[in-house]
Short mmCIF file of N, CA and C and ligand atoms in Angstrom, two decimals:
data_model
loop_
_atom_site.label_atom_id
_atom_site.label_comp_id
_atom_site.label_asym_id
_atom_site.label_seq_id
_atom_site.Cartn_x
_atom_site.Cartn_y
_atom_site.Cartn_z
N MET A 1 3.31 31.20 -0.36
CA MET A 1 2.09 30.55 0.17
C MET A 1 2.29 30.31 1.66
N ARG A 2 1.54 31.01 2.50
CA ARG A 2 1.69 30.83 3.95
C ARG A 2 0.34 30.45 4.53
N SER A 3 0.01 29.19 4.37
CA SER A 3 -1.31 28.73 4.81
C SER A 3 -1.32 28.26 6.26
N TYR A 4 -0.31 27.44 6.62
CA TYR A 4 -0.29 26.80 7.94
C TYR A 4 1.11 26.84 8.52
N ARG A 5 1.18 26.88 9.87
CA ARG A 5 2.46 26.79 10.57
C ARG A 5 2.26 25.99 11.85
N VAL A 6 3.25 25.17 12.20
CA VAL A 6 3.19 24.40 13.43
C VAL A 6 4.32 24.86 14.36
N GLY A 7 4.08 24.80 15.66
CA GLY A 7 5.12 25.17 16.63
C GLY A 7 5.05 24.25 17.83
N ILE A 8 6.21 24.10 18.50
CA ILE A 8 6.29 23.25 19.70
C ILE A 8 6.74 24.09 20.89
N GLY A 9 6.23 23.75 22.06
CA GLY A 9 6.66 24.43 23.27
C GLY A 9 6.86 23.42 24.39
N TYR A 10 7.81 23.71 25.28
CA TYR A 10 8.08 22.83 26.42
C TYR A 10 8.41 23.69 27.61
N ASP A 11 7.97 23.27 28.79
CA ASP A 11 8.36 23.97 30.01
C ASP A 11 8.34 23.00 31.20
N ILE A 12 9.10 23.32 32.22
CA ILE A 12 9.12 22.53 33.45
C ILE A 12 9.30 23.48 34.62
N HIS A 13 8.58 23.22 35.71
CA HIS A 13 8.76 23.99 36.95
C HIS A 13 8.79 23.03 38.13
N ARG A 14 9.56 23.43 39.16
CA ARG A 14 9.62 22.65 40.39
C ARG A 14 8.34 22.83 41.20
N LEU A 15 7.96 21.80 41.95
CA LEU A 15 6.88 21.93 42.93
C LEU A 15 7.50 22.32 44.27
N ALA A 16 6.87 23.29 44.95
CA ALA A 16 7.42 23.77 46.21
C ALA A 16 6.28 24.05 47.19
N ASP A 17 6.62 24.00 48.47
CA ASP A 17 5.63 24.33 49.51
C ASP A 17 5.26 25.80 49.44
N GLY A 18 4.05 26.11 49.88
CA GLY A 18 3.64 27.51 50.03
C GLY A 18 3.35 28.22 48.73
N ARG A 19 3.11 27.46 47.66
CA ARG A 19 2.78 28.07 46.37
C ARG A 19 1.43 27.54 45.89
N ARG A 20 0.70 28.39 45.15
CA ARG A 20 -0.53 27.93 44.51
C ARG A 20 -0.17 27.07 43.30
N LEU A 21 -1.01 26.06 43.01
CA LEU A 21 -0.79 25.26 41.81
C LEU A 21 -1.74 25.75 40.72
N VAL A 22 -1.16 26.37 39.69
CA VAL A 22 -1.96 26.89 38.58
C VAL A 22 -1.54 26.16 37.31
N ILE A 23 -2.51 25.49 36.70
CA ILE A 23 -2.26 24.66 35.52
C ILE A 23 -3.24 25.06 34.43
N GLY A 24 -2.73 25.62 33.37
CA GLY A 24 -3.61 26.00 32.25
C GLY A 24 -4.59 27.10 32.63
N GLY A 25 -4.20 27.94 33.58
CA GLY A 25 -5.06 29.04 34.01
C GLY A 25 -6.08 28.64 35.06
N ILE A 26 -6.02 27.37 35.50
CA ILE A 26 -6.96 26.86 36.51
C ILE A 26 -6.18 26.60 37.81
N GLU A 27 -6.72 27.07 38.93
CA GLU A 27 -6.09 26.76 40.22
C GLU A 27 -6.57 25.39 40.70
N ILE A 28 -5.60 24.54 41.02
CA ILE A 28 -5.91 23.16 41.39
C ILE A 28 -5.48 22.92 42.83
N PRO A 29 -6.37 22.38 43.66
CA PRO A 29 -6.00 22.13 45.06
C PRO A 29 -4.90 21.08 45.17
N HIS A 30 -3.80 21.43 45.83
CA HIS A 30 -2.68 20.50 45.99
C HIS A 30 -1.81 21.03 47.12
N ALA A 31 -1.10 20.13 47.78
CA ALA A 31 -0.28 20.54 48.92
C ALA A 31 0.86 21.47 48.50
N ARG A 32 1.32 21.35 47.27
CA ARG A 32 2.40 22.18 46.79
C ARG A 32 2.02 22.85 45.47
N GLY A 33 2.76 23.89 45.10
CA GLY A 33 2.51 24.58 43.85
C GLY A 33 3.80 24.77 43.08
N LEU A 34 3.68 25.29 41.87
CA LEU A 34 4.85 25.43 41.02
C LEU A 34 5.62 26.70 41.35
N LEU A 35 6.94 26.55 41.38
CA LEU A 35 7.84 27.63 41.76
C LEU A 35 8.29 28.38 40.51
N GLY A 36 8.24 29.70 40.57
CA GLY A 36 8.71 30.49 39.43
C GLY A 36 8.53 31.97 39.69
N HIS A 37 9.06 32.76 38.76
CA HIS A 37 9.00 34.22 38.87
C HIS A 37 7.56 34.70 38.72
N SER A 38 6.85 34.08 37.76
CA SER A 38 5.45 34.41 37.53
C SER A 38 4.60 33.45 38.38
N ASP A 39 3.36 33.20 37.98
CA ASP A 39 2.56 32.18 38.66
C ASP A 39 3.04 30.76 38.33
N ALA A 40 4.05 30.67 37.43
CA ALA A 40 4.70 29.40 37.09
C ALA A 40 3.73 28.39 36.45
N ASP A 41 2.77 28.93 35.69
CA ASP A 41 1.80 28.05 35.00
C ASP A 41 2.51 27.36 33.84
N VAL A 42 2.99 26.17 34.13
CA VAL A 42 3.85 25.42 33.20
C VAL A 42 3.12 25.14 31.88
N VAL A 43 1.82 24.93 31.96
CA VAL A 43 1.05 24.60 30.76
C VAL A 43 0.88 25.84 29.87
N LEU A 44 0.51 26.95 30.46
CA LEU A 44 0.36 28.17 29.64
C LEU A 44 1.70 28.61 29.07
N HIS A 45 2.78 28.38 29.79
CA HIS A 45 4.09 28.76 29.26
C HIS A 45 4.43 27.90 28.03
N ALA A 46 4.17 26.61 28.10
CA ALA A 46 4.46 25.73 26.95
C ALA A 46 3.56 26.08 25.76
N VAL A 47 2.28 26.35 26.03
CA VAL A 47 1.35 26.73 24.96
C VAL A 47 1.78 28.06 24.33
N THR A 48 2.17 29.00 25.16
CA THR A 48 2.61 30.31 24.66
C THR A 48 3.81 30.14 23.74
N ASP A 49 4.78 29.32 24.14
CA ASP A 49 5.96 29.11 23.31
C ASP A 49 5.61 28.38 22.01
N ALA A 50 4.66 27.46 22.07
CA ALA A 50 4.24 26.76 20.85
C ALA A 50 3.63 27.74 19.85
N LEU A 51 2.78 28.64 20.34
CA LEU A 51 2.14 29.63 19.47
C LEU A 51 3.17 30.61 18.91
N LEU A 52 4.07 31.09 19.78
CA LEU A 52 5.09 32.02 19.33
C LEU A 52 6.02 31.36 18.32
N GLY A 53 6.37 30.10 18.58
CA GLY A 53 7.25 29.38 17.67
C GLY A 53 6.60 29.19 16.31
N ALA A 54 5.33 28.84 16.30
CA ALA A 54 4.63 28.64 15.04
C ALA A 54 4.59 29.94 14.23
N ALA A 55 4.47 31.06 14.92
CA ALA A 55 4.39 32.35 14.24
C ALA A 55 5.77 32.92 13.91
N GLY A 56 6.83 32.23 14.34
CA GLY A 56 8.18 32.71 14.08
C GLY A 56 8.55 33.92 14.91
N LEU A 57 7.93 34.04 16.07
CA LEU A 57 8.19 35.18 16.97
C LEU A 57 9.19 34.77 18.05
N PRO A 58 9.80 35.76 18.74
CA PRO A 58 10.71 35.44 19.85
C PRO A 58 9.98 34.62 20.93
N ASP A 59 10.73 33.85 21.70
CA ASP A 59 10.09 32.95 22.68
C ASP A 59 9.66 33.71 23.94
N ILE A 60 8.96 33.01 24.81
CA ILE A 60 8.35 33.63 26.00
C ILE A 60 9.41 34.30 26.88
N GLY A 61 10.58 33.67 26.98
CA GLY A 61 11.64 34.22 27.81
C GLY A 61 12.19 35.54 27.28
N GLU A 62 12.14 35.70 25.96
CA GLU A 62 12.60 36.95 25.35
C GLU A 62 11.53 38.04 25.46
N LEU A 63 10.27 37.66 25.25
CA LEU A 63 9.20 38.65 25.29
C LEU A 63 8.88 39.10 26.71
N PHE A 64 8.94 38.16 27.65
CA PHE A 64 8.55 38.45 29.04
C PHE A 64 9.67 37.99 29.98
N PRO A 65 10.82 38.66 29.97
CA PRO A 65 11.99 38.16 30.72
C PRO A 65 11.74 38.10 32.23
N ASP A 66 12.21 36.99 32.86
CA ASP A 66 11.97 36.84 34.30
C ASP A 66 12.90 37.73 35.13
N THR A 67 13.77 38.50 34.45
CA THR A 67 14.58 39.50 35.14
C THR A 67 13.82 40.83 35.25
N ASP A 68 12.67 40.90 34.55
CA ASP A 68 11.88 42.14 34.55
C ASP A 68 10.87 42.10 35.70
N PRO A 69 10.99 43.05 36.65
CA PRO A 69 10.07 43.04 37.81
C PRO A 69 8.60 43.13 37.40
N ALA A 70 8.34 43.61 36.19
CA ALA A 70 6.95 43.73 35.72
C ALA A 70 6.27 42.36 35.67
N TYR A 71 7.06 41.30 35.52
CA TYR A 71 6.47 39.97 35.36
C TYR A 71 6.56 39.14 36.64
N ARG A 72 6.94 39.78 37.75
CA ARG A 72 6.98 39.08 39.02
C ARG A 72 5.55 38.72 39.43
N ASP A 73 5.33 37.43 39.76
CA ASP A 73 4.01 36.92 40.12
C ASP A 73 2.98 37.17 39.03
N ALA A 74 3.45 37.34 37.80
CA ALA A 74 2.54 37.63 36.69
C ALA A 74 1.54 36.49 36.49
N ASP A 75 0.32 36.89 36.10
CA ASP A 75 -0.70 35.93 35.69
C ASP A 75 -0.35 35.48 34.27
N SER A 76 -0.06 34.21 34.10
CA SER A 76 0.39 33.72 32.79
C SER A 76 -0.69 33.86 31.72
N ARG A 77 -1.94 34.02 32.14
CA ARG A 77 -3.00 34.28 31.14
C ARG A 77 -2.75 35.61 30.45
N VAL A 78 -2.22 36.57 31.20
CA VAL A 78 -1.91 37.88 30.61
C VAL A 78 -0.77 37.75 29.60
N LEU A 79 0.22 36.91 29.95
CA LEU A 79 1.34 36.69 29.02
C LEU A 79 0.85 36.01 27.74
N LEU A 80 -0.03 35.02 27.89
CA LEU A 80 -0.55 34.31 26.71
C LEU A 80 -1.39 35.25 25.85
N ARG A 81 -2.20 36.08 26.49
CA ARG A 81 -2.99 37.04 25.70
C ARG A 81 -2.06 37.99 24.93
N GLY A 82 -0.99 38.43 25.59
CA GLY A 82 -0.02 39.31 24.92
C GLY A 82 0.65 38.61 23.74
N ALA A 83 0.96 37.34 23.93
CA ALA A 83 1.56 36.57 22.83
C ALA A 83 0.56 36.43 21.68
N MET A 84 -0.70 36.16 22.02
CA MET A 84 -1.73 36.00 20.97
C MET A 84 -1.92 37.30 20.19
N GLU A 85 -1.80 38.43 20.86
CA GLU A 85 -1.89 39.71 20.14
C GLU A 85 -0.79 39.81 19.09
N ARG A 86 0.41 39.36 19.46
CA ARG A 86 1.53 39.41 18.51
C ARG A 86 1.31 38.40 17.38
N VAL A 87 0.78 37.23 17.71
CA VAL A 87 0.51 36.21 16.69
C VAL A 87 -0.53 36.74 15.69
N ARG A 88 -1.58 37.36 16.20
CA ARG A 88 -2.62 37.89 15.31
C ARG A 88 -2.09 39.05 14.47
N ALA A 89 -1.18 39.84 15.06
CA ALA A 89 -0.59 40.95 14.30
C ALA A 89 0.21 40.44 13.11
N GLN A 90 0.69 39.19 13.20
CA GLN A 90 1.39 38.55 12.08
C GLN A 90 0.41 37.86 11.13
N ARG A 91 -0.89 38.05 11.36
CA ARG A 91 -1.96 37.51 10.52
C ARG A 91 -2.06 35.99 10.63
N TRP A 92 -1.93 35.49 11.86
CA TRP A 92 -2.15 34.06 12.11
C TRP A 92 -3.28 33.90 13.11
N MET A 93 -4.06 32.82 12.95
CA MET A 93 -5.05 32.45 13.96
C MET A 93 -4.83 31.00 14.35
N THR A 94 -5.26 30.65 15.57
CA THR A 94 -5.06 29.30 16.06
C THR A 94 -6.03 28.34 15.40
N ASN A 95 -5.51 27.21 14.93
CA ASN A 95 -6.39 26.13 14.45
C ASN A 95 -6.67 25.15 15.58
N ASN A 96 -5.61 24.67 16.22
CA ASN A 96 -5.78 23.78 17.36
C ASN A 96 -4.50 23.72 18.19
N VAL A 97 -4.66 23.26 19.42
CA VAL A 97 -3.55 23.08 20.36
C VAL A 97 -3.65 21.67 20.93
N ASP A 98 -2.53 21.00 21.00
CA ASP A 98 -2.48 19.67 21.61
C ASP A 98 -1.37 19.70 22.65
N LEU A 99 -1.63 19.13 23.82
CA LEU A 99 -0.59 19.20 24.85
C LEU A 99 -0.62 17.98 25.76
N ILE A 100 0.55 17.76 26.36
CA ILE A 100 0.70 16.70 27.37
C ILE A 100 1.23 17.36 28.65
N VAL A 101 0.52 17.13 29.76
CA VAL A 101 1.05 17.55 31.06
C VAL A 101 1.73 16.32 31.66
N HIS A 102 3.00 16.47 32.02
CA HIS A 102 3.76 15.38 32.62
C HIS A 102 3.75 15.61 34.13
N ALA A 103 2.88 14.88 34.83
CA ALA A 103 2.71 15.13 36.27
C ALA A 103 2.39 13.81 36.98
N GLU A 104 3.21 13.50 37.98
CA GLU A 104 2.92 12.30 38.79
C GLU A 104 1.78 12.61 39.76
N VAL A 105 1.85 13.79 40.36
CA VAL A 105 0.82 14.30 41.26
C VAL A 105 0.59 15.78 40.98
N PRO A 106 -0.60 16.31 41.19
CA PRO A 106 -1.82 15.55 41.48
C PRO A 106 -2.37 14.91 40.22
N LYS A 107 -3.35 14.05 40.40
CA LYS A 107 -4.03 13.48 39.25
C LYS A 107 -4.86 14.59 38.59
N LEU A 108 -4.73 14.74 37.29
CA LEU A 108 -5.34 15.87 36.61
C LEU A 108 -6.57 15.50 35.78
N SER A 109 -6.94 14.23 35.77
CA SER A 109 -8.02 13.80 34.87
C SER A 109 -9.31 14.59 35.11
N ALA A 110 -9.59 14.92 36.37
CA ALA A 110 -10.84 15.64 36.69
C ALA A 110 -10.80 17.08 36.22
N TYR A 111 -9.61 17.57 35.85
CA TYR A 111 -9.47 19.00 35.50
C TYR A 111 -9.21 19.22 34.01
N LYS A 112 -9.07 18.14 33.26
CA LYS A 112 -8.65 18.29 31.86
C LYS A 112 -9.64 19.13 31.05
N ARG A 113 -10.94 18.92 31.28
CA ARG A 113 -11.94 19.66 30.52
C ARG A 113 -11.86 21.17 30.83
N ARG A 114 -11.74 21.49 32.12
CA ARG A 114 -11.66 22.91 32.50
C ARG A 114 -10.39 23.56 31.97
N ILE A 115 -9.30 22.80 31.97
CA ILE A 115 -8.04 23.33 31.43
C ILE A 115 -8.20 23.61 29.94
N ALA A 116 -8.83 22.67 29.22
CA ALA A 116 -9.04 22.87 27.77
C ALA A 116 -9.90 24.09 27.52
N GLU A 117 -10.96 24.25 28.30
CA GLU A 117 -11.85 25.41 28.12
C GLU A 117 -11.11 26.72 28.40
N SER A 118 -10.28 26.70 29.44
CA SER A 118 -9.51 27.89 29.80
C SER A 118 -8.56 28.29 28.67
N ILE A 119 -7.82 27.31 28.15
CA ILE A 119 -6.86 27.60 27.07
C ILE A 119 -7.61 28.02 25.80
N ALA A 120 -8.72 27.34 25.50
CA ALA A 120 -9.48 27.66 24.29
C ALA A 120 -9.93 29.12 24.30
N ALA A 121 -10.40 29.59 25.44
CA ALA A 121 -10.84 30.98 25.54
C ALA A 121 -9.68 31.94 25.32
N LEU A 122 -8.50 31.55 25.79
CA LEU A 122 -7.34 32.44 25.67
C LEU A 122 -6.80 32.50 24.25
N VAL A 123 -6.90 31.41 23.50
CA VAL A 123 -6.30 31.39 22.16
C VAL A 123 -7.35 31.53 21.06
N GLY A 124 -8.62 31.66 21.47
CA GLY A 124 -9.66 31.97 20.50
C GLY A 124 -10.14 30.81 19.66
N VAL A 125 -10.27 29.64 20.26
CA VAL A 125 -10.83 28.48 19.55
C VAL A 125 -11.91 27.83 20.42
N ALA A 126 -12.64 26.88 19.82
CA ALA A 126 -13.62 26.11 20.58
C ALA A 126 -12.88 25.13 21.49
N PRO A 127 -13.48 24.79 22.63
CA PRO A 127 -12.81 23.84 23.54
C PRO A 127 -12.41 22.53 22.87
N GLU A 128 -13.17 22.13 21.86
CA GLU A 128 -12.85 20.88 21.15
C GLU A 128 -11.53 20.98 20.39
N ALA A 129 -11.04 22.18 20.16
CA ALA A 129 -9.79 22.38 19.41
C ALA A 129 -8.57 22.39 20.33
N VAL A 130 -8.81 22.15 21.63
CA VAL A 130 -7.69 22.04 22.58
C VAL A 130 -7.74 20.65 23.21
N SER A 131 -6.68 19.89 22.99
CA SER A 131 -6.60 18.54 23.55
C SER A 131 -5.61 18.52 24.72
N VAL A 132 -6.09 18.06 25.85
CA VAL A 132 -5.26 18.02 27.07
C VAL A 132 -5.08 16.57 27.49
N LYS A 133 -3.83 16.12 27.52
CA LYS A 133 -3.55 14.77 28.00
C LYS A 133 -2.67 14.87 29.23
N ALA A 134 -2.92 14.04 30.21
CA ALA A 134 -2.10 14.01 31.42
C ALA A 134 -1.41 12.66 31.49
N LYS A 135 -0.08 12.71 31.68
CA LYS A 135 0.69 11.46 31.74
C LYS A 135 1.54 11.48 33.00
N THR A 136 1.63 10.36 33.69
CA THR A 136 2.62 10.25 34.75
C THR A 136 3.98 9.97 34.10
N ASN A 137 5.03 10.01 34.91
CA ASN A 137 6.36 9.70 34.38
C ASN A 137 6.82 8.33 34.88
N GLU A 138 5.84 7.50 35.22
CA GLU A 138 6.12 6.12 35.65
C GLU A 138 7.12 6.07 36.81
N GLY A 139 7.05 7.11 37.66
CA GLY A 139 7.91 7.12 38.84
C GLY A 139 9.36 7.45 38.57
N LEU A 140 9.68 7.80 37.34
CA LEU A 140 11.08 8.02 36.97
C LEU A 140 11.48 9.49 37.07
N GLY A 141 12.68 9.73 37.66
CA GLY A 141 13.25 11.07 37.67
C GLY A 141 12.47 12.06 38.51
N PRO A 142 12.81 13.38 38.35
CA PRO A 142 12.17 14.42 39.16
C PRO A 142 10.67 14.57 38.86
N LEU A 143 10.24 14.25 37.66
CA LEU A 143 8.80 14.28 37.37
C LEU A 143 8.12 13.13 38.09
N GLY A 144 8.75 11.98 38.04
CA GLY A 144 8.16 10.78 38.64
C GLY A 144 8.11 10.82 40.15
N SER A 145 9.03 11.57 40.77
CA SER A 145 9.03 11.68 42.24
C SER A 145 8.09 12.79 42.71
N GLY A 146 7.44 13.47 41.78
CA GLY A 146 6.50 14.53 42.15
C GLY A 146 7.18 15.82 42.56
N ASP A 147 8.42 16.02 42.12
CA ASP A 147 9.15 17.24 42.46
C ASP A 147 9.03 18.32 41.38
N ALA A 148 8.41 17.97 40.27
CA ALA A 148 8.27 18.94 39.18
C ALA A 148 7.10 18.52 38.30
N ILE A 149 6.60 19.49 37.54
CA ILE A 149 5.59 19.23 36.51
C ILE A 149 6.11 19.85 35.22
N ALA A 150 5.96 19.12 34.13
CA ALA A 150 6.40 19.62 32.82
C ALA A 150 5.23 19.60 31.85
N CYS A 151 5.38 20.30 30.75
CA CYS A 151 4.34 20.29 29.71
C CYS A 151 4.99 20.37 28.34
N THR A 152 4.49 19.56 27.44
CA THR A 152 4.86 19.63 26.02
C THR A 152 3.61 20.04 25.25
N ALA A 153 3.74 21.05 24.40
CA ALA A 153 2.57 21.55 23.67
C ALA A 153 2.90 21.75 22.19
N VAL A 154 1.90 21.53 21.36
CA VAL A 154 2.00 21.80 19.93
C VAL A 154 0.86 22.73 19.56
N ALA A 155 1.18 23.74 18.76
CA ALA A 155 0.14 24.66 18.26
C ALA A 155 0.17 24.68 16.75
N PHE A 156 -1.01 24.69 16.15
CA PHE A 156 -1.14 24.73 14.70
C PHE A 156 -1.87 26.01 14.34
N LEU A 157 -1.24 26.81 13.50
CA LEU A 157 -1.80 28.10 13.12
C LEU A 157 -2.22 28.06 11.65
N LYS A 158 -3.28 28.83 11.34
CA LYS A 158 -3.62 29.01 9.92
C LYS A 158 -3.61 30.51 9.61
N ALA A 159 -3.28 30.81 8.38
CA ALA A 159 -3.14 32.20 7.98
C ALA A 159 -4.51 32.87 7.92
N ILE A 160 -4.56 34.12 8.38
CA ILE A 160 -5.76 34.94 8.22
C ILE A 160 -5.64 35.58 6.84
N GLU A 161 -6.58 35.23 5.95
CA GLU A 161 -6.50 35.73 4.56
C GLU A 161 -7.04 37.14 4.46
MG1 MG B 201 7.88 28.65 32.73
#
């Protein structure tokens, strides 16, 4: 009986000068952006790993290695779509996604709806099935000093009968 599966994903990227800030597939105006091999979209990376984990597939680092020049400056929406193709090939569909963005700066409350809509379109659910929460780190550690942004995501899959 394979009705439902849950998966968790986590990611963190440093904030650096001279980079675009892309969160959940949305570009957000900010003095600094996330540093990484791809566009460093910390939210899409966590969501991708949650979906892959729920489906029992290899993680994002195995599927899209950052040592592969093909993924240099990659659009993480393309990576998530590729992961969803593999999830669907295993006969799973997304039921819902819940996530927390851990960010001291910038304030993300004005962008939560657009981020949810962006992720919903990528994973094939209604925007109401994607919950986006933004939390500060109460000034503690590298997240609290605004030197990094992290994301924790949970994905719930149901079997395609
Ligand atoms: Mg990442």
